[in-house]
Amino acid sequence: MNNKLKLSSYFIKLSIVLLLLFFLFGCGGPIPSGPTINSFTATPNVIDPGGSSTLSWTVNNATSVTIDQGIGSVAVSSGTSSVTPGATTTYTLTATNSAGSVTATTKVRVNETKIIQPGSEGKDARVDEYFNDKNYGGQEFLYIGKTVVVFPGLMRAYLQFDLSAIPANAEVIEAKLKLYQYDYFVSGSFSIGVYRVLDNWAESTITWDNQPDSDLTNFGSITISSSTVGKWREWNIRNWVQGWLDGSFENNGILLKATSETTIEARGYFYSSD
């Protein structure tokens, strides 16, 4: 009786071992893990036209690694590749092994500079408080400031630029409004601020009396005087241009006026598009 019990116990243990071995062989061993991309970068990520950037990557557990945009197969663990895109380009790295694939992207932005001038690409005009109902949309100068003798009154300038040639999804790195200062009258100096115009206006009909509403929060200012005659004067308006392109607010142009119109007694002359 004891021998029979021992024999049964032996067969039970042997069956368990056989079942475990069968299970391991049936599953084909441990399931392999997929590849991982530790990093995929572009240095620098912003270049000028004709410039180059270096793509760098580190990958684990991959049997093949590829990069699109015509690059193809690259080193499977880590490496670099120099690229010279003609326009802003997104690169996709794909790492693969028997368990599957993973991807990562990096973008190289190519700077593009565009000069936009009023005329065929926008409009500019000045308004005069003394000649309050007169239109100056076709004159060659933009007056900003104040006249205190002969024809006393304030003067302002309006500009608007057509941005339709720039893609709506463009990322604006830098945008500058530049005016060439032709002359300056009376002594001292004063600051000219830039303000965002809120309503539409027409170059051929705008006057002091019908000038559009503007956001009078001073976005930025520069100081002019007789010492700045014959020089380009500029204001940074990057945020506005970006907002006009992406639709954050409507492009009704820019107002240029003295930041303290009640105290100034001078005026600056700038060339207009005419």
mmCIF file of C-alpha atoms in Angstrom:
data_model
loop_
_atom_site.group_PDB
_atom_site.id
_atom_site.type_symbol
_atom_site.label_atom_id
_atom_site.label_comp_id
_atom_site.label_asym_id
_atom_site.label_seq_id
_atom_site.Cartn_x
_atom_site.Cartn_y
_atom_site.Cartn_z
ATOM 1 C CA MET A 1 0.000 0.000 0.000
ATOM 2 C CA ASN A 2 2.762 2.436 0.852
ATOM 3 C CA ASN A 3 4.557 1.601 -2.405
ATOM 4 C CA LYS A 4 1.455 2.385 -4.427
ATOM 5 C CA LEU A 5 1.058 5.761 -2.727
ATOM 6 C CA LYS A 6 4.654 6.684 -3.421
ATOM 7 C CA LEU A 7 4.312 5.674 -7.047
ATOM 8 C CA SER A 8 1.201 7.819 -7.497
ATOM 9 C CA SER A 9 2.941 10.788 -5.981
ATOM 10 C CA TYR A 10 5.851 10.349 -8.361
ATOM 11 C CA PHE A 11 3.593 10.292 -11.427
ATOM 12 C CA ILE A 12 1.775 13.453 -10.291
ATOM 13 C CA LYS A 13 5.067 15.328 -9.940
ATOM 14 C CA LEU A 14 6.255 14.051 -13.312
ATOM 15 C CA SER A 15 3.014 15.159 -14.968
ATOM 16 C CA ILE A 16 3.370 18.661 -13.538
ATOM 17 C CA VAL A 17 6.930 18.940 -14.861
ATOM 18 C CA LEU A 18 5.875 17.742 -18.291
ATOM 19 C CA LEU A 19 2.975 20.213 -18.368
ATOM 20 C CA LEU A 20 5.264 23.086 -17.461
ATOM 21 C CA LEU A 21 7.757 22.124 -20.146
ATOM 22 C CA PHE A 22 4.990 21.830 -22.705
ATOM 23 C CA PHE A 23 3.698 25.292 -21.750
ATOM 24 C CA LEU A 24 7.134 26.886 -22.164
ATOM 25 C CA PHE A 25 7.788 25.253 -25.518
ATOM 26 C CA GLY A 26 4.283 26.059 -26.733
ATOM 27 C CA CYS A 27 4.704 29.794 -26.014
ATOM 28 C CA GLY A 28 7.977 29.998 -27.908
ATOM 29 C CA GLY A 29 9.906 31.708 -25.109
ATOM 30 C CA PRO A 30 9.768 35.334 -23.761
ATOM 31 C CA ILE A 31 7.973 37.942 -25.889
ATOM 32 C CA PRO A 32 10.532 40.421 -27.353
ATOM 33 C CA SER A 33 10.221 44.091 -26.391
ATOM 34 C CA GLY A 34 9.751 46.823 -28.982
ATOM 35 C CA PRO A 35 12.368 49.418 -29.910
ATOM 36 C CA THR A 36 12.648 52.731 -28.053
ATOM 37 C CA ILE A 37 13.763 56.113 -29.357
ATOM 38 C CA ASN A 38 15.635 57.955 -26.646
ATOM 39 C CA SER A 39 16.213 61.160 -28.618
ATOM 40 C CA PHE A 40 15.810 62.663 -32.085
ATOM 41 C CA THR A 41 16.900 66.291 -32.482
ATOM 42 C CA ALA A 42 17.969 68.871 -35.066
ATOM 43 C CA THR A 43 20.833 71.271 -34.283
ATOM 44 C CA PRO A 44 20.282 74.081 -35.026
ATOM 45 C CA ASN A 45 16.540 73.797 -35.512
ATOM 46 C CA VAL A 46 16.323 77.206 -37.241
ATOM 47 C CA ILE A 47 18.579 77.966 -40.226
ATOM 48 C CA ASP A 48 18.925 80.599 -42.916
ATOM 49 C CA PRO A 49 18.306 79.657 -46.569
ATOM 50 C CA GLY A 50 21.199 77.501 -47.796
ATOM 51 C CA GLY A 51 22.235 76.597 -44.253
ATOM 52 C CA SER A 52 22.499 73.106 -42.791
ATOM 53 C CA SER A 53 21.347 71.330 -39.654
ATOM 54 C CA THR A 54 22.508 68.086 -38.038
ATOM 55 C CA LEU A 55 19.981 65.402 -37.152
ATOM 56 C CA SER A 56 21.041 63.278 -34.154
ATOM 57 C CA TRP A 57 19.402 60.207 -32.643
ATOM 58 C CA THR A 58 19.838 57.465 -30.062
ATOM 59 C CA VAL A 59 17.758 54.270 -30.261
ATOM 60 C CA ASN A 60 17.577 51.049 -28.248
ATOM 61 C CA ASN A 61 16.610 47.535 -29.335
ATOM 62 C CA ALA A 62 16.075 48.272 -33.032
ATOM 63 C CA THR A 63 17.049 46.126 -35.993
ATOM 64 C CA SER A 64 16.548 48.915 -38.501
ATOM 65 C CA VAL A 65 16.249 52.725 -38.335
ATOM 66 C CA THR A 66 15.136 54.975 -41.174
ATOM 67 C CA ILE A 67 14.556 58.696 -41.666
ATOM 68 C CA ASP A 68 12.206 60.022 -44.323
ATOM 69 C CA GLN A 69 12.684 63.029 -46.674
ATOM 70 C CA GLY A 70 15.011 60.957 -48.849
ATOM 71 C CA ILE A 71 17.545 60.041 -46.139
ATOM 72 C CA GLY A 72 16.657 56.326 -45.845
ATOM 73 C CA SER A 73 18.375 53.735 -43.620
ATOM 74 C CA VAL A 74 20.735 54.999 -40.919
ATOM 75 C CA ALA A 75 22.726 53.590 -37.978
ATOM 76 C CA VAL A 76 20.488 51.537 -35.678
ATOM 77 C CA SER A 77 21.796 52.656 -32.278
ATOM 78 C CA SER A 78 22.968 56.249 -32.669
ATOM 79 C CA GLY A 79 24.233 58.569 -35.352
ATOM 80 C CA THR A 80 24.053 61.912 -37.120
ATOM 81 C CA SER A 81 23.028 63.130 -40.552
ATOM 82 C CA SER A 82 23.525 66.584 -42.066
ATOM 83 C CA VAL A 83 20.526 68.072 -43.919
ATOM 84 C CA THR A 84 20.064 71.232 -45.981
ATOM 85 C CA PRO A 85 16.318 71.709 -46.484
ATOM 86 C CA GLY A 86 15.129 74.368 -48.895
ATOM 87 C CA ALA A 87 12.056 75.074 -46.785
ATOM 88 C CA THR A 88 10.813 74.307 -43.292
ATOM 89 C CA THR A 89 10.779 70.501 -43.044
ATOM 90 C CA THR A 90 9.639 67.908 -40.518
ATOM 91 C CA TYR A 91 11.771 64.742 -40.352
ATOM 92 C CA THR A 92 10.371 61.423 -39.094
ATOM 93 C CA LEU A 93 12.622 58.712 -37.648
ATOM 94 C CA THR A 94 11.238 55.146 -37.578
ATOM 95 C CA ALA A 95 12.823 52.430 -35.418
ATOM 96 C CA THR A 96 11.774 48.813 -36.075
ATOM 97 C CA ASN A 97 12.301 45.284 -34.753
ATOM 98 C CA SER A 98 10.262 42.070 -34.814
ATOM 99 C CA ALA A 99 7.918 43.426 -32.150
ATOM 100 C CA GLY A 100 6.919 46.516 -34.132
ATOM 101 C CA SER A 101 7.893 50.097 -34.921
ATOM 102 C CA VAL A 102 7.989 53.456 -33.152
ATOM 103 C CA THR A 103 8.459 56.948 -34.597
ATOM 104 C CA ALA A 104 9.706 60.371 -33.534
ATOM 105 C CA THR A 105 9.794 63.705 -35.372
ATOM 106 C CA THR A 106 11.894 66.847 -35.370
ATOM 107 C CA LYS A 107 11.512 70.028 -37.406
ATOM 108 C CA VAL A 108 14.083 72.243 -39.114
ATOM 109 C CA ARG A 109 12.743 75.731 -39.761
ATOM 110 C CA VAL A 110 14.177 77.735 -42.641
ATOM 111 C CA ASN A 111 14.022 81.498 -42.205
ATOM 112 C CA GLU A 112 12.482 83.396 -45.088
ATOM 113 C CA THR A 113 12.667 87.176 -45.203
ATOM 114 C CA LYS A 114 9.975 89.079 -47.062
ATOM 115 C CA ILE A 115 9.773 92.857 -47.493
ATOM 116 C CA ILE A 116 6.235 94.170 -47.867
ATOM 117 C CA GLN A 117 5.562 97.783 -48.807
ATOM 118 C CA PRO A 118 2.308 99.734 -49.051
ATOM 119 C CA GLY A 119 1.028 100.474 -52.526
ATOM 120 C CA SER A 120 0.300 97.249 -54.355
ATOM 121 C CA GLU A 121 0.810 95.372 -51.057
ATOM 122 C CA GLY A 122 -1.077 97.676 -48.713
ATOM 123 C CA LYS A 123 -1.874 101.306 -48.024
ATOM 124 C CA ASP A 124 -0.668 104.345 -46.068
ATOM 125 C CA ALA A 125 -2.014 107.817 -45.330
ATOM 126 C CA ARG A 126 -1.750 110.637 -42.838
ATOM 127 C CA VAL A 127 -4.490 112.616 -41.107
ATOM 128 C CA ASP A 128 -4.261 116.247 -39.987
ATOM 129 C CA GLU A 129 -6.246 117.771 -37.130
ATOM 130 C CA TYR A 130 -6.165 121.275 -38.639
ATOM 131 C CA PHE A 131 -7.288 120.110 -42.082
ATOM 132 C CA ASN A 132 -9.698 117.744 -40.414
ATOM 133 C CA ASP A 133 -11.776 116.788 -43.445
ATOM 134 C CA LYS A 134 -8.957 116.520 -46.002
ATOM 135 C CA ASN A 135 -7.567 113.253 -47.301
ATOM 136 C CA TYR A 136 -3.774 112.819 -47.635
ATOM 137 C CA GLY A 137 -3.690 109.268 -48.946
ATOM 138 C CA GLY A 138 -1.722 110.173 -52.060
ATOM 139 C CA GLN A 139 1.021 112.378 -50.642
ATOM 140 C CA GLU A 140 4.678 111.429 -50.466
ATOM 141 C CA PHE A 141 5.182 112.125 -46.761
ATOM 142 C CA LEU A 142 3.696 110.821 -43.535
ATOM 143 C CA TYR A 143 3.666 113.552 -40.862
ATOM 144 C CA ILE A 144 3.618 112.498 -37.228
ATOM 145 C CA GLY A 145 3.582 114.909 -34.306
ATOM 146 C CA LYS A 146 2.191 118.400 -33.949
ATOM 147 C CA THR A 147 2.331 121.783 -35.676
ATOM 148 C CA VAL A 148 2.131 124.720 -33.251
ATOM 149 C CA VAL A 149 2.264 127.673 -35.654
ATOM 150 C CA VAL A 150 0.536 128.604 -38.939
ATOM 151 C CA PHE A 151 -1.659 125.467 -39.101
ATOM 152 C CA PRO A 152 -1.682 124.206 -35.501
ATOM 153 C CA GLY A 153 -2.821 120.661 -34.928
ATOM 154 C CA LEU A 154 -1.891 117.040 -34.440
ATOM 155 C CA MET A 155 -0.835 114.688 -37.231
ATOM 156 C CA ARG A 156 -0.962 110.905 -37.341
ATOM 157 C CA ALA A 157 -0.129 108.168 -39.852
ATOM 158 C CA TYR A 158 -1.989 104.987 -40.779
ATOM 159 C CA LEU A 159 -0.480 101.956 -42.521
ATOM 160 C CA GLN A 160 -1.792 98.576 -43.542
ATOM 161 C CA PHE A 161 0.063 95.685 -45.181
ATOM 162 C CA ASP A 162 -1.290 92.876 -47.345
ATOM 163 C CA LEU A 163 -0.021 89.613 -45.842
ATOM 164 C CA SER A 164 -1.722 87.256 -48.301
ATOM 165 C CA ALA A 165 1.658 86.168 -49.744
ATOM 166 C CA ILE A 166 2.650 84.676 -46.377
ATOM 167 C CA PRO A 167 1.204 81.232 -45.458
ATOM 168 C CA ALA A 168 -1.388 81.446 -42.693
ATOM 169 C CA ASN A 169 0.448 78.719 -40.731
ATOM 170 C CA ALA A 170 3.820 80.496 -40.901
ATOM 171 C CA GLU A 171 5.709 80.965 -37.657
ATOM 172 C CA VAL A 172 6.898 84.561 -37.475
ATOM 173 C CA ILE A 173 10.396 84.757 -36.007
ATOM 174 C CA GLU A 174 10.806 88.511 -36.420
ATOM 175 C CA ALA A 175 8.706 91.300 -37.920
ATOM 176 C CA LYS A 176 9.783 94.938 -38.043
ATOM 177 C CA LEU A 177 7.924 97.999 -39.223
ATOM 178 C CA LYS A 178 10.485 100.344 -40.808
ATOM 179 C CA LEU A 179 10.029 103.970 -41.889
ATOM 180 C CA TYR A 180 12.660 106.254 -43.350
ATOM 181 C CA GLN A 181 12.793 109.606 -41.525
ATOM 182 C CA TYR A 182 13.087 112.357 -44.108
ATOM 183 C CA ASP A 183 13.026 115.434 -41.852
ATOM 184 C CA TYR A 184 12.266 116.903 -38.421
ATOM 185 C CA PHE A 185 10.917 120.289 -37.440
ATOM 186 C CA VAL A 186 11.415 122.293 -34.269
ATOM 187 C CA SER A 187 13.785 121.330 -31.458
ATOM 188 C CA GLY A 188 13.828 118.594 -28.868
ATOM 189 C CA SER A 189 12.647 115.041 -29.335
ATOM 190 C CA PHE A 190 9.509 112.980 -28.848
ATOM 191 C CA SER A 191 8.358 109.360 -28.918
ATOM 192 C CA ILE A 192 6.200 107.757 -31.572
ATOM 193 C CA GLY A 193 4.139 104.752 -30.538
ATOM 194 C CA VAL A 194 2.534 102.006 -32.617
ATOM 195 C CA TYR A 195 -1.097 101.086 -32.006
ATOM 196 C CA ARG A 196 -3.304 98.402 -33.511
ATOM 197 C CA VAL A 197 -6.185 99.706 -35.644
ATOM 198 C CA LEU A 198 -9.541 98.095 -34.881
ATOM 199 C CA ASP A 199 -11.700 99.185 -37.834
ATOM 200 C CA ASN A 200 -11.368 99.190 -41.592
ATOM 201 C CA TRP A 201 -10.326 102.345 -43.474
ATOM 202 C CA ALA A 202 -9.646 103.428 -47.045
ATOM 203 C CA GLU A 203 -6.470 105.137 -48.197
ATOM 204 C CA SER A 204 -8.387 107.436 -50.554
ATOM 205 C CA THR A 205 -10.996 108.632 -48.035
ATOM 206 C CA ILE A 206 -9.471 108.594 -44.544
ATOM 207 C CA THR A 207 -9.427 111.983 -42.764
ATOM 208 C CA TRP A 208 -8.969 113.232 -39.217
ATOM 209 C CA ASP A 209 -12.731 113.267 -38.759
ATOM 210 C CA ASN A 210 -13.402 109.705 -39.923
ATOM 211 C CA GLN A 211 -10.221 107.982 -38.726
ATOM 212 C CA PRO A 212 -10.887 104.456 -37.416
ATOM 213 C CA ASP A 213 -10.875 103.346 -33.798
ATOM 214 C CA SER A 214 -7.610 101.934 -32.448
ATOM 215 C CA ASP A 215 -6.409 100.063 -29.404
ATOM 216 C CA LEU A 216 -4.530 102.861 -27.667
ATOM 217 C CA THR A 217 -2.423 100.483 -25.598
ATOM 218 C CA ASN A 218 1.099 101.468 -26.612
ATOM 219 C CA PHE A 219 2.651 98.358 -28.128
ATOM 220 C CA GLY A 220 6.090 99.932 -28.552
ATOM 221 C CA SER A 221 7.718 103.297 -29.199
ATOM 222 C CA ILE A 222 10.841 104.922 -30.583
ATOM 223 C CA THR A 223 12.266 108.405 -30.063
ATOM 224 C CA ILE A 224 12.924 110.752 -32.973
ATOM 225 C CA SER A 225 14.724 114.083 -33.194
ATOM 226 C CA SER A 226 16.790 116.081 -35.659
ATOM 227 C CA SER A 227 19.665 113.652 -35.026
ATOM 228 C CA THR A 228 17.652 110.741 -36.479
ATOM 229 C CA VAL A 229 16.965 112.459 -39.822
ATOM 230 C CA GLY A 230 18.155 110.359 -42.759
ATOM 231 C CA LYS A 231 17.831 107.088 -40.861
ATOM 232 C CA TRP A 232 15.503 104.129 -40.857
ATOM 233 C CA ARG A 233 13.337 103.986 -37.737
ATOM 234 C CA GLU A 234 11.851 100.651 -36.718
ATOM 235 C CA TRP A 235 9.300 99.077 -34.400
ATOM 236 C CA ASN A 236 9.057 95.390 -33.450
ATOM 237 C CA ILE A 237 5.565 94.158 -34.397
ATOM 238 C CA ARG A 238 6.155 90.387 -34.474
ATOM 239 C CA ASN A 239 3.205 89.541 -32.213
ATOM 240 C CA TRP A 240 0.817 91.569 -34.348
ATOM 241 C CA VAL A 241 1.929 89.965 -37.604
ATOM 242 C CA GLN A 242 1.648 86.508 -36.055
ATOM 243 C CA GLY A 243 -1.833 87.366 -34.798
ATOM 244 C CA TRP A 244 -2.922 88.710 -38.181
ATOM 245 C CA LEU A 245 -1.758 85.512 -39.874
ATOM 246 C CA ASP A 246 -3.266 83.016 -37.459
ATOM 247 C CA GLY A 247 -6.535 84.942 -37.130
ATOM 248 C CA SER A 248 -6.168 86.007 -33.503
ATOM 249 C CA PHE A 249 -7.344 89.455 -34.602
ATOM 250 C CA GLU A 250 -8.254 91.221 -37.815
ATOM 251 C CA ASN A 251 -5.606 93.010 -39.845
ATOM 252 C CA ASN A 252 -6.807 96.620 -40.007
ATOM 253 C CA GLY A 253 -3.319 98.047 -39.915
ATOM 254 C CA ILE A 254 -1.272 100.296 -37.671
ATOM 255 C CA LEU A 255 -1.632 103.763 -36.203
ATOM 256 C CA LEU A 256 1.530 105.828 -35.595
ATOM 257 C CA LYS A 257 1.203 108.830 -33.310
ATOM 258 C CA ALA A 258 3.086 110.684 -30.612
ATOM 259 C CA THR A 259 2.812 108.930 -27.270
ATOM 260 C CA SER A 260 2.168 112.288 -25.533
ATOM 261 C CA GLU A 261 0.205 114.375 -28.003
ATOM 262 C CA THR A 262 -0.749 117.021 -25.424
ATOM 263 C CA THR A 263 2.821 118.053 -24.642
ATOM 264 C CA ILE A 264 4.783 117.800 -27.907
ATOM 265 C CA GLU A 265 5.687 120.730 -30.122
ATOM 266 C CA ALA A 266 7.521 118.964 -32.942
ATOM 267 C CA ARG A 267 6.857 116.733 -35.911
ATOM 268 C CA GLY A 268 8.711 114.155 -37.958
ATOM 269 C CA TYR A 269 8.428 113.526 -41.696
ATOM 270 C CA PHE A 270 8.650 110.008 -43.107
ATOM 271 C CA TYR A 271 8.498 108.817 -46.695
ATOM 272 C CA SER A 272 5.221 107.207 -47.710
ATOM 273 C CA SER A 273 4.773 104.643 -50.485
ATOM 274 C CA ASP A 274 3.928 107.523 -52.838
#
